[in-house]
Coordinates of C-alpha atoms in Angstrom, one line a residue:
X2 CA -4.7 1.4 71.4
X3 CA -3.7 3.7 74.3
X4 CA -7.3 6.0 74.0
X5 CA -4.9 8.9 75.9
X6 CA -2.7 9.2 73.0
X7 CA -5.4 11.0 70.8
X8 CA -5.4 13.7 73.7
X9 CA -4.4 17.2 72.3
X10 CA -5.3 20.2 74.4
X11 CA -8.3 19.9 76.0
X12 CA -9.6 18.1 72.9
X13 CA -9.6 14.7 71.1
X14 CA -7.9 14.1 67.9
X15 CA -7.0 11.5 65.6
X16 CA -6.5 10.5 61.8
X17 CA -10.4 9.6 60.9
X18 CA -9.2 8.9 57.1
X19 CA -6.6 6.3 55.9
X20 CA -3.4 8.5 54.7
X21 CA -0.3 7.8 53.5
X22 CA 0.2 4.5 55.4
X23 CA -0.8 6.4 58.4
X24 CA -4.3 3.7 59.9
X25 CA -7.3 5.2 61.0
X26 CA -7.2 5.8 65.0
X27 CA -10.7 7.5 65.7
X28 CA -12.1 3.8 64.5
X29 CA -16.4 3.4 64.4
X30 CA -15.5 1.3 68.3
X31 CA -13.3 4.4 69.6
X32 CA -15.9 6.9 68.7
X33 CA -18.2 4.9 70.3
X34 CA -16.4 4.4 73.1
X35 CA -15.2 7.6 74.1
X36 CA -19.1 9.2 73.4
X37 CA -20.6 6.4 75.9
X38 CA -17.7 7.5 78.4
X39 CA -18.6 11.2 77.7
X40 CA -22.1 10.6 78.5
X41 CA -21.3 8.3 81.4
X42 CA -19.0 11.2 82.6
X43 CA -22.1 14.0 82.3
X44 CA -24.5 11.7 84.3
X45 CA -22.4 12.3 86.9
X46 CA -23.5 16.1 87.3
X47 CA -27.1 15.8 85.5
X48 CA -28.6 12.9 87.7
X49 CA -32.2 12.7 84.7
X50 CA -32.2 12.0 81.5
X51 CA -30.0 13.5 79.4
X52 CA -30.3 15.3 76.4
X53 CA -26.9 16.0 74.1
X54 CA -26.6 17.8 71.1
X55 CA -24.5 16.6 67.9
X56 CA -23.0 18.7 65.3
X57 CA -20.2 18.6 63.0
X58 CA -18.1 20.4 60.4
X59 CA -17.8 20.0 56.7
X60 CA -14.9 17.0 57.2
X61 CA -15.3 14.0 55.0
X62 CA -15.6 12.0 57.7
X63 CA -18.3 13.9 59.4
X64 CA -20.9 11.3 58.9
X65 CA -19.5 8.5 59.4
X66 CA -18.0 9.9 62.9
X67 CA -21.7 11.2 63.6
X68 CA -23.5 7.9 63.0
X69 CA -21.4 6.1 66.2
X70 CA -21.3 9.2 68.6
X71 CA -25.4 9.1 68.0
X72 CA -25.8 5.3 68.7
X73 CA -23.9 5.1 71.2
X74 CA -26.2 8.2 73.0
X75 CA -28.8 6.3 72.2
X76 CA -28.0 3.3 73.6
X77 CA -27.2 5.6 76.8
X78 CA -30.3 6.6 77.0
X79 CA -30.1 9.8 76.3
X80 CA -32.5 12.1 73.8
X81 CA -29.7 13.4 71.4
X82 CA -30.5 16.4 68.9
X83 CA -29.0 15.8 66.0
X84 CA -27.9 19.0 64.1
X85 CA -25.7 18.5 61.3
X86 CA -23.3 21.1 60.1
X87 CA -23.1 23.6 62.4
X88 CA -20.3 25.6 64.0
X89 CA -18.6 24.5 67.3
X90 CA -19.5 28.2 69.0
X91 CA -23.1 27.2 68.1
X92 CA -23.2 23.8 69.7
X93 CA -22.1 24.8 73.5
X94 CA -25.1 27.6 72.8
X95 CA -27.4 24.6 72.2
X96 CA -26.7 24.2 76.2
X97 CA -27.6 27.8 76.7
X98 CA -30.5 28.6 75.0
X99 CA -33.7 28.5 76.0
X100 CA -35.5 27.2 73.5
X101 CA -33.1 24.1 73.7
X102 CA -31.4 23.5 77.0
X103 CA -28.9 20.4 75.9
X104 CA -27.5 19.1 79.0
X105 CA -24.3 18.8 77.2
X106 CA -22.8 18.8 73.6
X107 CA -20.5 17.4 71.3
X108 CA -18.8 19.1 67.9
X109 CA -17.2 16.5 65.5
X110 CA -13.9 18.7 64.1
X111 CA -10.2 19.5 63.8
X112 CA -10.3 22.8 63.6
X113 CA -7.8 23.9 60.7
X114 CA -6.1 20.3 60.4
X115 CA -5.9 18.0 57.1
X116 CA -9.2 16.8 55.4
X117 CA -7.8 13.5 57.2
X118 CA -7.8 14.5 60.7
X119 CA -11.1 14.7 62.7
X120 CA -12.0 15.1 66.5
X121 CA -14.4 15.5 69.1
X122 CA -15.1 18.9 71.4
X123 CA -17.1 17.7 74.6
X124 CA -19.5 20.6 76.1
X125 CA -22.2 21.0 79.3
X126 CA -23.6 24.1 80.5
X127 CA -20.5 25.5 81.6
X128 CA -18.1 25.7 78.4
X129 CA -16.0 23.2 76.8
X130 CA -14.0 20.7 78.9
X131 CA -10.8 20.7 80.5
X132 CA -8.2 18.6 79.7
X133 CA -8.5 17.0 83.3
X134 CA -12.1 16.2 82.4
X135 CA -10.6 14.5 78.9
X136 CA -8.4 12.4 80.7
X137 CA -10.8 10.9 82.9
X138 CA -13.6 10.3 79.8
X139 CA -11.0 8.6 78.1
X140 CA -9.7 6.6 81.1
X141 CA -13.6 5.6 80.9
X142 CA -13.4 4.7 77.3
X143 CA -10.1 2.5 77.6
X144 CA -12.2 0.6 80.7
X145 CA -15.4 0.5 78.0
X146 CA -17.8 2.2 80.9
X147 CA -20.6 3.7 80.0
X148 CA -24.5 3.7 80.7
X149 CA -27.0 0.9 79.9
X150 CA -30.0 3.4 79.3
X151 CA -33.3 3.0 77.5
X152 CA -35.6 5.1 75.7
X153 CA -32.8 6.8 73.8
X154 CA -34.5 8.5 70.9
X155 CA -33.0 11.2 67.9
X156 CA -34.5 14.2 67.6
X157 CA -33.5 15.8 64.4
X158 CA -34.6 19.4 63.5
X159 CA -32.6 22.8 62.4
X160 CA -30.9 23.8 65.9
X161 CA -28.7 26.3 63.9
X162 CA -31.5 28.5 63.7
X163 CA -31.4 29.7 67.4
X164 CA -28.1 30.5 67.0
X165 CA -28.0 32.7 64.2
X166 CA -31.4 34.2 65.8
X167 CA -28.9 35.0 68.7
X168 CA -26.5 36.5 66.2
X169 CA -28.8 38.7 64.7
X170 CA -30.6 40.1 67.5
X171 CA -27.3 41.0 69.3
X172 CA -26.5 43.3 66.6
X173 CA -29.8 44.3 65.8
X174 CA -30.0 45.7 69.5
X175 CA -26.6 47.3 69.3
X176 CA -27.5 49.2 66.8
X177 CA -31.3 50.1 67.4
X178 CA -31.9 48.9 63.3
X179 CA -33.5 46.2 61.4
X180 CA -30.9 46.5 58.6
X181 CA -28.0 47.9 60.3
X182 CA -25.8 46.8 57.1
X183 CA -28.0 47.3 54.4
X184 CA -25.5 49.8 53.0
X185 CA -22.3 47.6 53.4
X186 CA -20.7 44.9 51.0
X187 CA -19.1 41.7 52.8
X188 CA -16.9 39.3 51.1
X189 CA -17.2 36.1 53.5
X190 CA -14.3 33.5 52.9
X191 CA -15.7 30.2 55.1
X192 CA -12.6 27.9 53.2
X193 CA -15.5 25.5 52.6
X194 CA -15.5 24.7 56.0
X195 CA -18.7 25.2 58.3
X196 CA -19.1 28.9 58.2
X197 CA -21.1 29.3 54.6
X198 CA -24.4 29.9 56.7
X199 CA -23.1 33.2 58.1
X200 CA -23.9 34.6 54.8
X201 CA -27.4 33.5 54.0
X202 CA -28.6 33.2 57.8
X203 CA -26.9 36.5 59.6
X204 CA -25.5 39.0 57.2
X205 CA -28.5 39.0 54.5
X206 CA -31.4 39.2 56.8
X207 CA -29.1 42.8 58.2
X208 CA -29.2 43.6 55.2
X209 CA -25.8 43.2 54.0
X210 CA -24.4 42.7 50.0
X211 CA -22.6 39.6 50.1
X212 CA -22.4 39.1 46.4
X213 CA -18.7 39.1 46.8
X214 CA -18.9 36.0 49.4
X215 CA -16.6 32.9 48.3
X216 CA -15.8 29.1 49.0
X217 CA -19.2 28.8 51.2
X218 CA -20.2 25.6 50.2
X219 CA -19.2 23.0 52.5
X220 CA -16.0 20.8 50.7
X221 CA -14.0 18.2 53.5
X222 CA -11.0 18.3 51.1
X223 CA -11.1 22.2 51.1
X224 CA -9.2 22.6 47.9
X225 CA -9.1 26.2 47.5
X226 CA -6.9 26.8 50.8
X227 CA -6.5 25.7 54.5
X228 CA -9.5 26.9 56.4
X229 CA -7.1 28.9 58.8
X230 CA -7.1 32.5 59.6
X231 CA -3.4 32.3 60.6
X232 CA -2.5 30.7 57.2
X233 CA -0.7 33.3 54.9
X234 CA -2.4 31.7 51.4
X235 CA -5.7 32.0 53.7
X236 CA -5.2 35.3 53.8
X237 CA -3.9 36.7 50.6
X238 CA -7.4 34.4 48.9
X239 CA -9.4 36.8 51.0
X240 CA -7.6 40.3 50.7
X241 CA -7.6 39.9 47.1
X242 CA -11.7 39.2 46.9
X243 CA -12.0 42.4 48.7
X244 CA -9.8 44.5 46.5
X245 CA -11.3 42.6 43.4
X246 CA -14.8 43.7 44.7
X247 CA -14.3 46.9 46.4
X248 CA -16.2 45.2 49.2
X249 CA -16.1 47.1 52.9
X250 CA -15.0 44.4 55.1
X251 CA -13.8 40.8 54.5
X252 CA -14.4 37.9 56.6
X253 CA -12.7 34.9 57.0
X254 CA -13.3 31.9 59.4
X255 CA -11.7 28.6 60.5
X256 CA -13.0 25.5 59.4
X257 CA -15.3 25.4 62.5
X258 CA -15.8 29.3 62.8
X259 CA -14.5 29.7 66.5
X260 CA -11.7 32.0 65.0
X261 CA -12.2 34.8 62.6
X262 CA -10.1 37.6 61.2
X263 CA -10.9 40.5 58.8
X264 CA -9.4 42.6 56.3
X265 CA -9.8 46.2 56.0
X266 CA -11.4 47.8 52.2
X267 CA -7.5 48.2 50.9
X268 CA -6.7 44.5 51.1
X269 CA -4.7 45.2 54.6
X270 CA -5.2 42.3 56.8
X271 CA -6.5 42.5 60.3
X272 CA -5.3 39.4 62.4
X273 CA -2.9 38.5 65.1
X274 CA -1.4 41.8 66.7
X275 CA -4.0 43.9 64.5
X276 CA -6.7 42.0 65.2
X277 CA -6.3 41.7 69.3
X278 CA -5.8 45.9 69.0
X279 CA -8.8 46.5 67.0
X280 CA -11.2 44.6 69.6
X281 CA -9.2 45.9 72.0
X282 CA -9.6 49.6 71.5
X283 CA -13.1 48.7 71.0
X284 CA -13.7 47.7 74.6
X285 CA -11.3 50.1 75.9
X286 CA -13.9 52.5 74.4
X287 CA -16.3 50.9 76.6
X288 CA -14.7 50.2 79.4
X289 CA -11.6 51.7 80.2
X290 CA -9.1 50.0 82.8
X291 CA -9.9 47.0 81.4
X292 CA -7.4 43.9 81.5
X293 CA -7.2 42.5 78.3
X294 CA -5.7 39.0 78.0
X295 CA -3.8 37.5 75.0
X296 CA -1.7 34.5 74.5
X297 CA 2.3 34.7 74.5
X298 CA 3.2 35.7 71.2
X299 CA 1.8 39.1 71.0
X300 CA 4.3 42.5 70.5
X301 CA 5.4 44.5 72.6
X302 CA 4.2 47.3 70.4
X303 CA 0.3 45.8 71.2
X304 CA 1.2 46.2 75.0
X305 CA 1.9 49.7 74.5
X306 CA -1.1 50.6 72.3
X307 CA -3.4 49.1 74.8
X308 CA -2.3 51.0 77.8
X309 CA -2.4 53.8 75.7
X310 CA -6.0 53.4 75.8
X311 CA -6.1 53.1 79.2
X312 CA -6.1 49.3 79.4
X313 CA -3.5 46.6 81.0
X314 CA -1.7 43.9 78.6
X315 CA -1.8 40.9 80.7
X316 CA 0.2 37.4 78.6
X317 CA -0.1 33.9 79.4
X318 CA 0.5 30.6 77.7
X319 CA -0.2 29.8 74.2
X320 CA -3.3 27.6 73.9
X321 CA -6.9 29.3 73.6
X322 CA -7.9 27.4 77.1
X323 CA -5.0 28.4 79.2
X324 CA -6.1 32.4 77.6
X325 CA -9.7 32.0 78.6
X326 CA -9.1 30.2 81.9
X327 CA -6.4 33.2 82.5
X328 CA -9.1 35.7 82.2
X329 CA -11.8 33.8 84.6
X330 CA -9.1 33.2 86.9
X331 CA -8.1 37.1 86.8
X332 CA -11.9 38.0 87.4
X333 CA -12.6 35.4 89.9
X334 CA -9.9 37.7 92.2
X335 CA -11.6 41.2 91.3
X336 CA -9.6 41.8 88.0
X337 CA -12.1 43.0 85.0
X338 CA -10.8 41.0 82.4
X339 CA -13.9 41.0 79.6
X340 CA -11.9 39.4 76.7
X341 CA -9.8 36.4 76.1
X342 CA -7.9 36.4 72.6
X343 CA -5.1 34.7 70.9
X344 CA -2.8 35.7 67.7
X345 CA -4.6 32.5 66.2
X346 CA -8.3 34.2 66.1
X347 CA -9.4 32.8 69.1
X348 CA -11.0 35.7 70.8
X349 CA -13.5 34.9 73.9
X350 CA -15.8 37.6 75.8
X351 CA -16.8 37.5 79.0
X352 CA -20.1 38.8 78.1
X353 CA -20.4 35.8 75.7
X354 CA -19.9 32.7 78.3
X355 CA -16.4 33.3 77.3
X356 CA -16.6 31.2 74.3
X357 CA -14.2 31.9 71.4
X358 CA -16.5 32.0 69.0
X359 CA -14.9 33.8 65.6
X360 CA -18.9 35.1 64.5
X361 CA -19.4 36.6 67.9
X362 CA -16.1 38.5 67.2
X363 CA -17.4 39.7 63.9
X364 CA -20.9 40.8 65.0
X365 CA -18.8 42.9 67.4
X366 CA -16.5 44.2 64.7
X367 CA -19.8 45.0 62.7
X368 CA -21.7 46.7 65.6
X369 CA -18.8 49.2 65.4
X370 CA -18.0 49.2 61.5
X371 CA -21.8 50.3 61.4
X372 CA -21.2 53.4 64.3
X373 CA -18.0 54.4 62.4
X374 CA -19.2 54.7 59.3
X375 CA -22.3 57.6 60.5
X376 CA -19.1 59.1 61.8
X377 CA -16.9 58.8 58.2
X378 CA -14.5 56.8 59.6
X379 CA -12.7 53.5 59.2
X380 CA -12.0 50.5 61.6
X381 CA -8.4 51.4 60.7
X382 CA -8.6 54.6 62.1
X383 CA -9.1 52.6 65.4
X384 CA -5.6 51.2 65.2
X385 CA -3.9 53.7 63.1
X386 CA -1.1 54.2 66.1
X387 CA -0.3 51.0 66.4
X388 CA 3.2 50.4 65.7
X389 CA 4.0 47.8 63.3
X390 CA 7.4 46.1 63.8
X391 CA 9.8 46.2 60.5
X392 CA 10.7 42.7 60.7
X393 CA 9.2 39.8 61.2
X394 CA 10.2 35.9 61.7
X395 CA 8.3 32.8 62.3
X396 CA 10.1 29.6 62.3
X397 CA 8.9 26.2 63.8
X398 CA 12.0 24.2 64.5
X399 CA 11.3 20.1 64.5
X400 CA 12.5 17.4 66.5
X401 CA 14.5 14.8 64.4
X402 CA 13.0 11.3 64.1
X403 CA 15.8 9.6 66.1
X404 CA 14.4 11.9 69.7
X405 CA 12.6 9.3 71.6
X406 CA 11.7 11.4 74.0
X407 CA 10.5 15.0 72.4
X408 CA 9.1 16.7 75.4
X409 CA 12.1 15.9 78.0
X410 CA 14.6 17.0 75.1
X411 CA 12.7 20.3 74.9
X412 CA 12.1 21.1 78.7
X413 CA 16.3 20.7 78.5
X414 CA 16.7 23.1 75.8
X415 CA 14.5 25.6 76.9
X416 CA 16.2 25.5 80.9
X417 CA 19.5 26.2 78.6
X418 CA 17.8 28.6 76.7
X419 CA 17.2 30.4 79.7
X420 CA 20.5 30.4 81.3
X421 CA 22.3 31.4 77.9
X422 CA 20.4 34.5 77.2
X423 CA 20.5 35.8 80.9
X424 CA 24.3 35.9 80.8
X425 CA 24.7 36.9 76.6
X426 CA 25.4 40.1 75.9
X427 CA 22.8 42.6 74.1
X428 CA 19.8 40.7 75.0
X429 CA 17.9 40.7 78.5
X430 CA 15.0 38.2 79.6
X431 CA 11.6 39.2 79.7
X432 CA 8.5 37.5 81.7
X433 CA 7.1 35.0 80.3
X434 CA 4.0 32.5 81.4
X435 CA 5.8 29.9 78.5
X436 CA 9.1 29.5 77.1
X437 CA 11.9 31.9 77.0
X438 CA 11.3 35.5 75.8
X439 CA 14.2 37.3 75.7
X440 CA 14.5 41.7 74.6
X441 CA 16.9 42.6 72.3
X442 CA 18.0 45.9 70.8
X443 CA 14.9 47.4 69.1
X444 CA 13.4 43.4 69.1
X445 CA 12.4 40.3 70.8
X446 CA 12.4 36.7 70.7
X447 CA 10.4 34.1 72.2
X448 CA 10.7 30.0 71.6
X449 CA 8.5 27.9 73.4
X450 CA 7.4 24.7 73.4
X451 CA 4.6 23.8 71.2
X452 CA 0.8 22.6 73.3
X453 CA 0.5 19.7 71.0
X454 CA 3.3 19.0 68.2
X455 CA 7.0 17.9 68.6
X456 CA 8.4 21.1 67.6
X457 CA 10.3 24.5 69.1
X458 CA 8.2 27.7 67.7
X459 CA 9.8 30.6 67.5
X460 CA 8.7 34.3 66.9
X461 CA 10.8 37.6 66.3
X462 CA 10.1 41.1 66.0
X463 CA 12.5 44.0 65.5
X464 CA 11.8 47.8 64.8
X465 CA 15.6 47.8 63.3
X466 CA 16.9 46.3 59.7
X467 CA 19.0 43.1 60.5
X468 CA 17.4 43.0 63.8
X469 CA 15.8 39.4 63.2
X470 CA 19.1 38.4 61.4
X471 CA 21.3 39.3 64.6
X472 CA 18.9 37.4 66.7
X473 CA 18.2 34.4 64.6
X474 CA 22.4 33.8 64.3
X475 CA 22.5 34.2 68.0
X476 CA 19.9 31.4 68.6
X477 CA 21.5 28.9 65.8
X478 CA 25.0 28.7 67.6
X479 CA 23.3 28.4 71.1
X480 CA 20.8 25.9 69.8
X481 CA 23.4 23.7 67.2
X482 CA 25.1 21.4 70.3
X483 CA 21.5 19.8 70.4
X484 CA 21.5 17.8 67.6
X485 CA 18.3 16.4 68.3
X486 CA 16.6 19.3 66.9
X487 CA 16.4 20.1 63.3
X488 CA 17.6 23.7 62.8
X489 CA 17.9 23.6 59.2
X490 CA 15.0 26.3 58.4
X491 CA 17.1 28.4 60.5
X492 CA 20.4 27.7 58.6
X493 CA 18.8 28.5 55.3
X494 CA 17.5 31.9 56.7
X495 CA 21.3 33.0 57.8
X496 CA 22.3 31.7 54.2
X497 CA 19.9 33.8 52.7
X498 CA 20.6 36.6 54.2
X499 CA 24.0 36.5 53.7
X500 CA 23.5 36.2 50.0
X501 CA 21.4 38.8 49.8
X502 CA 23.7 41.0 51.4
X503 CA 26.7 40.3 49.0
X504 CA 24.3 40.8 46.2

């Protein structure tokens, strides 16, 4: 097989299970082959023996992706710390620490994908990878290089511990107490994916009531919903605990726990826009002047609440690396950028390696929740000005199976896109680091192409009634010449709101 095709991002991923006719492409030799290349690749910089951590998620395939990646370290070599469930935020910290000190680090998961999928995230003392540095391991792993060490040996202990010992002491510090949240109920929603020890490991010792937590036990399948902060059924699961409970605050993490998003005591849910304005105001509080750096779907109304609080709105491409390399590359030329953050969860701190790492983002949700609440007020009250558009629309527009060439097709659409719009009256282009963005009246629209599937997204927002309607019929007769492209979710919408309107 061509090892480059599992590429996505700056991450590897495959099918690890047999589904639906679909074979298995992260095979017991590819695992093995791309973990020798991986350590091959970190010799490089390290020049002694290496050590490399191993973690994984909850994924049904965890294990059996574990056992290669840790014989094939070992026959590197290399001393490899084996860690079992952990987070992915955790494991790059296992290269941090002191009391560990990995030279490098790799986290078996797929994120939010299907209890099928499975991956590999490569780490050293830096951060994760870039997608350079996975094209050249895999080149390595399609040549079969890697080291003939000895002395390779498994080490295999409870390395989570440090972490959550990070965890707590950052808050602990913040807030000059030993049980800063003894007082405070916490529904935790970890979608049986890796998060489950967030409750027993950070939020009790605080002191917390957790009693409300739910779907903590690690399940590959995850059958009570996606482990996805972004996913709508994700979310309702978890506003409706913390209504049911009357808990303060409710928690919810991807399957790996390097997103997050909350929702507020009255079920109202604090992600995307509402989340990137809550931590914002929070270190516009701190820091004012601040650039704050978000991916290219945000609002408009987010760009004006943050330079209401003194800050600067600064958007770039979709794709939590291309946010967090943004904001290095801002500070790197003398512009304070201390947070990274997409409308996924993704949310990355300077002050924090810039890792996205979604129980970092709580703890600093939680540092302020616990100064609010001496004050009698609510992490709502933080964003109560921020204007909330009336409509909405998300559509993700496919690419039939008859386009052999996906990504040529879309670059064409997206140069027509552009040169439609800037002529068509009532709508005006905006800057954009992806896609095309164009303003409307009262709205905006933005399609882009997607970092790793064969489809169009599209997002609109309008402060009007009919607003998405005018703009979604507007895109449908530009985009219906290219027939490679499925518009039929869009079709429907315009013959739904047409219906509805005669009724």
């Amino acid at each position: 097989m061509d090892f480059k095709s599992l590429l996505s991002g700056s991450d590897i991923r495959g099918n690890a299970v047999a589904h639906e006719g679909n074979e298995i492409e992260l095979t017991d030799e590819v695992v093995y082959w791309i973990t020798k290349a991986f350590a091959y690749w970190l010799s490089a910089k390290v020049k002694s023996k290496m050590t490399i951590a191993v973690g994984h998620d909850s994924r049904i395939s965890a294990q059996r992706i574990e056992a290669q990646a840790i014989k094939a370290l070992k026959e590197s070599g290399c001393i490899v710390l084996q860690c079992g469930l952990c987070s992915t935020p955790s494991m790059f910290m296992m290269t941090r620490h002191e009391k560990v000190q990995a030279h490098g680090a790799i986290m078996i998961t797929a994120s939010h994908h299907p209890y099928y999928k499975n991956g590999l995230k490569f780490f050293d003392s830096q951060g994760g990878l870039e997608k350079e540095d996975i094209i050249g391991i895999l080149d390595l792993a399609q040549a079969k290089s890697g080291l003939k060490g000895r002395g390779g040996k498994v080490i295999k202990d409870d390395y989570l511990k440090y972490y959550c010992e990070f965890l707590i002491d950052k808050i602990r510090k913040a807030t000059g107490e030993t049980y800063p949240l003894k007082d405070l109920k916490i529904a935790v929603d970890a979608g049986n994916g890796a998060g489950g020890f967030f409750v027993d490991r950070v939020l009790k010792p605080l002191g917390a009531d957790t009693s409300a937590s739910q779907y903590l036990e690690p399940d590959g399948m995850f059958p009570n919903h996606a482990p996805n902060p972004e996913d709508p059924e994700a979310m309702r699961h978890i506003s409706k605990r913390v209504l049911k409970s009357k808990a303060d605050l409710g928690i919810i993490f991807d399957t790996d726990v390097d997103r997050a998003a909350c929702v507020a005591p009255d079920g109202q849910e604090i992600n995307r826009n509402r989340l990137i304005a809550l931590v914002s105001a929070i270190l516009l509080e701190e820091q004012p002047g601040a650039t704050i750096v978000t991916d290219s779907v945000t609002s408009d109304a987010l760009t004006e609440f943050i330079v209401s609080r003194k800050g600067n709105h600064h958007r770039f491409k979709r794709g939590y690396k291309n946010v967090i390399n943004e904001a290095k590359e801002l500070n790197s030329v003398g512009v304070y950028a201390p947070l990274a953050i997409e409308t996924s969860g993704h949310a990355a701190f300077l002050e924090n390696y810039f890792l996205d790492d979604g129980a970092y983002l709580v703890i600093r949700i939680l540092i302020k929740l616990c100064q609010l609440k001496k004050q009698n007020k609510t992490l709502l009250s933080l964003i109560e000005d921020l204007k909330e558009p009336i409509e909405t629309y998300e559509a993700r527009l496919g690419f039939k199976p008859s386009c052999k060439d996906w990504k040529k097709s879309a670059r064409e659409i997206m140069a027509r896109l552009e040169k439609v719009f800037a002529k068509k009256m009532g709508f005006r282009l905006a800057q954009s680091y992806e896609g095309v963005r164009v303003n409307f009246l009262d709205g905006w629209m933005l399609i882009r192409q997607s970092v790793h599937d064969p489809i169009l997204p599209v997002n609109i927002e309008s402060d009007r009634q009919g607003g998405v309607f005018f703009a979604v019929k507007k895109l449908y007769n530009v985009l219906k010449k290219h027939e490679e492209l499925d518009l039929g979710v869009l079709k429907s919408y315009i013959t739904e709101q047409k219906l509805a309107k005669k009724s």
